[in-house]
CSV table of N, CA and C in Angstrom, one decimal:
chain,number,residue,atom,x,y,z
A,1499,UNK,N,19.0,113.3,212.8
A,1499,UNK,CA,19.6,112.0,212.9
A,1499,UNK,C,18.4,111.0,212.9
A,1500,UNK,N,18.4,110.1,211.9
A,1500,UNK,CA,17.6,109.2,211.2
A,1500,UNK,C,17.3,107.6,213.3
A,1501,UNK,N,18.3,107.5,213.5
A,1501,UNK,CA,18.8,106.6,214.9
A,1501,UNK,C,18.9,107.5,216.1
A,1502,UNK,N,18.1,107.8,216.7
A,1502,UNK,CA,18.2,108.7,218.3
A,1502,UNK,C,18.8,107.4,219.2
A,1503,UNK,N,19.7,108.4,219.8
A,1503,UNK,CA,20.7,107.6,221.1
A,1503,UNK,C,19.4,106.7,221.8
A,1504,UNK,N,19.6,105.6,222.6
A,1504,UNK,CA,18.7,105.2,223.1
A,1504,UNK,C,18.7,103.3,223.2
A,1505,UNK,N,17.7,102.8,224.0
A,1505,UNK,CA,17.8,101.5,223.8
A,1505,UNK,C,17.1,100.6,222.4
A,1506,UNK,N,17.4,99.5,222.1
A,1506,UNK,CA,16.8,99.1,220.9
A,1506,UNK,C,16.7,97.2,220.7
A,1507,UNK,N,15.6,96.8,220.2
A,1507,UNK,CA,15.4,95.5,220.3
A,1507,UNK,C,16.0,94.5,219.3
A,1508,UNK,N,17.2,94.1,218.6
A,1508,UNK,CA,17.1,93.4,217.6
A,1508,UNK,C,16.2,92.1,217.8
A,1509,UNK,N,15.5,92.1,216.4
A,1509,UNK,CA,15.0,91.2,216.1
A,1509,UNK,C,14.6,89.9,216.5
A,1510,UNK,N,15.7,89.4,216.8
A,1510,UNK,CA,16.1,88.1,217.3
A,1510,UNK,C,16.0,87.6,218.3
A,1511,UNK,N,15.9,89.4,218.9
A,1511,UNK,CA,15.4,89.3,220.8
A,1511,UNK,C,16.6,89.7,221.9
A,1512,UNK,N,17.6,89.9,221.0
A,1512,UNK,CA,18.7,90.5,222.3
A,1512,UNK,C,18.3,92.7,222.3
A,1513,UNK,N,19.1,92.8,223.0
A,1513,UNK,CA,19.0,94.3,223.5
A,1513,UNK,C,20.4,94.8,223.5
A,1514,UNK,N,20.1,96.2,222.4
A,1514,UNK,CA,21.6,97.0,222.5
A,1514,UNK,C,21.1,98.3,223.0
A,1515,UNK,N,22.2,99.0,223.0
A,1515,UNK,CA,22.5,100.1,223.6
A,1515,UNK,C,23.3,100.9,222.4
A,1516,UNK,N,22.2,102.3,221.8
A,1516,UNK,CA,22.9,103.1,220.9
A,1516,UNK,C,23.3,104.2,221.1
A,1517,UNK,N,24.6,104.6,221.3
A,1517,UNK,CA,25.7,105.9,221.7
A,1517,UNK,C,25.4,106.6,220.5
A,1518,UNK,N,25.1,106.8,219.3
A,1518,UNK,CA,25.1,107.8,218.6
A,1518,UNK,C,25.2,107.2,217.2
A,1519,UNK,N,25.4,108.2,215.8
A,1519,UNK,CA,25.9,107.8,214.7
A,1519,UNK,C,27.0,108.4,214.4
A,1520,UNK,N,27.9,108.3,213.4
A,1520,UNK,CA,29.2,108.9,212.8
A,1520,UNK,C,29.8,108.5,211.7
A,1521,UNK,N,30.3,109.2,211.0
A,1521,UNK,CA,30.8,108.9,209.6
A,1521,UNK,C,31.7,108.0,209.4
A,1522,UNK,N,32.0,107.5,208.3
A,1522,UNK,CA,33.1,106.7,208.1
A,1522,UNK,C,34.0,107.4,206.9
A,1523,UNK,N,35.2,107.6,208.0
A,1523,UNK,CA,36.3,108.7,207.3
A,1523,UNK,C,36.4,108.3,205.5
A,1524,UNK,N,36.6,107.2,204.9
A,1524,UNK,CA,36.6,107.1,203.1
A,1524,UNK,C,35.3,107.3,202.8
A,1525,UNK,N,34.1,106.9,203.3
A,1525,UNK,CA,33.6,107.0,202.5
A,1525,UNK,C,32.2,107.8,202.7
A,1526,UNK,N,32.2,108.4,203.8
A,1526,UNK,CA,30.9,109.6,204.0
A,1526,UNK,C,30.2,108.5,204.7
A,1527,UNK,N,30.2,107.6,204.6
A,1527,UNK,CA,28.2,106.4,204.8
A,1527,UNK,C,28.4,106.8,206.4
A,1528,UNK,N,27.0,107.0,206.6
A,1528,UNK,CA,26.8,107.2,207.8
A,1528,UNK,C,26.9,106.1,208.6
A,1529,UNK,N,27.1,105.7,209.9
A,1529,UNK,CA,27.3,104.3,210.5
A,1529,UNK,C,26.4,105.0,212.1
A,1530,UNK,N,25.8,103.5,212.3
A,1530,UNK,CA,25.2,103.9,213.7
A,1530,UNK,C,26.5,103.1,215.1
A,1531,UNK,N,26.9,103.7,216.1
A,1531,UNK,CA,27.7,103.2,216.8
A,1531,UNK,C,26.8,102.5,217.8
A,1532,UNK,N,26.9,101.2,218.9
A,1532,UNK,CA,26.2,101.0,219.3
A,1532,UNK,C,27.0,100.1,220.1
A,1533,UNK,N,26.6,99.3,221.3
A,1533,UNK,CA,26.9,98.0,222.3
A,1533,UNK,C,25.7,97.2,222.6
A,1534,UNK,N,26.2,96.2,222.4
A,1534,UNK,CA,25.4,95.5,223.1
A,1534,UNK,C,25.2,95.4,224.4
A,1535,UNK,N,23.8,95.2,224.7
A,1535,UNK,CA,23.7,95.2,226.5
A,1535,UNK,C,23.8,93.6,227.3
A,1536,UNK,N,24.4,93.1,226.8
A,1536,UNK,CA,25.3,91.5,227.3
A,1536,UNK,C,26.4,91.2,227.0
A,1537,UNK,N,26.9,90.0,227.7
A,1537,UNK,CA,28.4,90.2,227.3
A,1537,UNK,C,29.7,91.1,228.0
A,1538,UNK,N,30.2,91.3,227.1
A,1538,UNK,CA,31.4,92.2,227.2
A,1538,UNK,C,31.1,94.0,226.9
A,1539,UNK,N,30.0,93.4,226.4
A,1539,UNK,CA,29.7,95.2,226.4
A,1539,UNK,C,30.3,96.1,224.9
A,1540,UNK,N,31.3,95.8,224.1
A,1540,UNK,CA,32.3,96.4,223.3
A,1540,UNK,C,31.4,97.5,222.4
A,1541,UNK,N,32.1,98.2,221.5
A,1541,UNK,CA,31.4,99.1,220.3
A,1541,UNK,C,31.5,98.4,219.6
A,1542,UNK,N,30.4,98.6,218.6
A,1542,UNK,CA,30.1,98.2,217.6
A,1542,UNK,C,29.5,99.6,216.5
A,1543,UNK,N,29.8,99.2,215.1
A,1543,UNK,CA,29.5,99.8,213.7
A,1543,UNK,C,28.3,99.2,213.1
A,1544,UNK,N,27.4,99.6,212.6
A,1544,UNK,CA,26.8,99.4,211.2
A,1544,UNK,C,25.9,100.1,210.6
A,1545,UNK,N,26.4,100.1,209.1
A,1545,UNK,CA,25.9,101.2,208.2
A,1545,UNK,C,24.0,101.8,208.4
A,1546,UNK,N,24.1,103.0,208.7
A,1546,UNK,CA,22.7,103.1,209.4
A,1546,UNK,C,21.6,102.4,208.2
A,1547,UNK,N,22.1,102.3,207.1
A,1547,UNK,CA,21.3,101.9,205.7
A,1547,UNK,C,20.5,100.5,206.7
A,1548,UNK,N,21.3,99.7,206.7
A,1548,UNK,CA,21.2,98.5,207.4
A,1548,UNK,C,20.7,97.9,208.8
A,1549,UNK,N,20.9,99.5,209.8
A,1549,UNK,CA,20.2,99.4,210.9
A,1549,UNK,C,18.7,99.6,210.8
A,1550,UNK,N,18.6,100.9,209.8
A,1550,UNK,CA,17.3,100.5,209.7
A,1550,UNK,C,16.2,99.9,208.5
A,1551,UNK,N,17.0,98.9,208.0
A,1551,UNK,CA,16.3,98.0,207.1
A,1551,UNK,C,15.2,97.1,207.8
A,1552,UNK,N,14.5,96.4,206.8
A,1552,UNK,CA,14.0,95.2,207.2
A,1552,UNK,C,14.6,94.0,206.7
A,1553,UNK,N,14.3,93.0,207.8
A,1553,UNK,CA,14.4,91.6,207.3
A,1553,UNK,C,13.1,90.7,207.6
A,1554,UNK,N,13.1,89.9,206.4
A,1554,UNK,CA,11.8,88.8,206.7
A,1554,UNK,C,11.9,87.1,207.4
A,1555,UNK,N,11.5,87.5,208.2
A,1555,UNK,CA,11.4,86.5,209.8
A,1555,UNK,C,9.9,85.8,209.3
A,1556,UNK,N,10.5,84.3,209.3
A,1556,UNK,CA,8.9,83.6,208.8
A,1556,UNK,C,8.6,84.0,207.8
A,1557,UNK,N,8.9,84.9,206.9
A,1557,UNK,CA,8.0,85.7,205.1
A,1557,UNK,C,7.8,86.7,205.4
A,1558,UNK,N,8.0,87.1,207.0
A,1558,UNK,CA,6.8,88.4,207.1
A,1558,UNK,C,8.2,89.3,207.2
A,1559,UNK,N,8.4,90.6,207.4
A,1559,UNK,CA,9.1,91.6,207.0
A,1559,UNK,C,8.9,92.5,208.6
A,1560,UNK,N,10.3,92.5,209.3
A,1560,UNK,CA,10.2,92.7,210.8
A,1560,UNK,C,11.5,94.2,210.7
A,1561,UNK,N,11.1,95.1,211.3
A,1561,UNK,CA,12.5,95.9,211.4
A,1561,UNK,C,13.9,95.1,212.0
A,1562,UNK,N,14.9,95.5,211.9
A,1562,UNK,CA,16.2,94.8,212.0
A,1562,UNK,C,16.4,95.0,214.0
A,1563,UNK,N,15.8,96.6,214.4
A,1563,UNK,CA,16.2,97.2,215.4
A,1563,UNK,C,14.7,97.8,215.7
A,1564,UNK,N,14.5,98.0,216.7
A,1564,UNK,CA,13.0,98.5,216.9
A,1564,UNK,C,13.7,99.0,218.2
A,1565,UNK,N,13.7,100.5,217.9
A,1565,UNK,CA,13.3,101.3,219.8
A,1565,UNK,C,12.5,100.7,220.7
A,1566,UNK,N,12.7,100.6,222.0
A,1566,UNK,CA,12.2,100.4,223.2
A,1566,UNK,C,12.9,101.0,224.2
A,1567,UNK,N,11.8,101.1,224.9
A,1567,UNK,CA,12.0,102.2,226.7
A,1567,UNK,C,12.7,101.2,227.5
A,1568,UNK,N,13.6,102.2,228.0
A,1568,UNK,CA,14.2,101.9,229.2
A,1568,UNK,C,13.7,100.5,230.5
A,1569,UNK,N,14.2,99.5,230.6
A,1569,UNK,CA,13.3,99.4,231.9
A,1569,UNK,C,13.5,100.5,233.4
């Protein structure tokens, strides 16, 4: 598995919480499940393609989700 269960930083600066990955019944793509750790807490989907892309913040090119330790 490409996403180990665990905590993760998006980008932007908030912090989720990732339960695992799982398929998506039509169409095989793998999806990472995950919550955010604010808020309401809910599940969330997205295509692991995407969780671990980059995007470019200022020009420069930042991971979307970056692991981080526990506090």
């Amino acid at each position: 598995m490409a996403v180990a269960p665990g905590r993760y930083r998006h980008y932007k600066g908030k912090f989720y919480e990732v339960i695992g990955t799982a398929r998506h019944s039509e169409t095989d793509e793998l999806m990472v499940v995950y919550r955010p750790l604010y808020g309401e807490g809910g599940l969330w989907v997205r295509p692991e393609a995407m969780f671990l892309e980059t995007v470019l913040v200022d020009g420069e090119p930042v991971l979307r989700f970056t692991p981080c330790p526990a506090d």
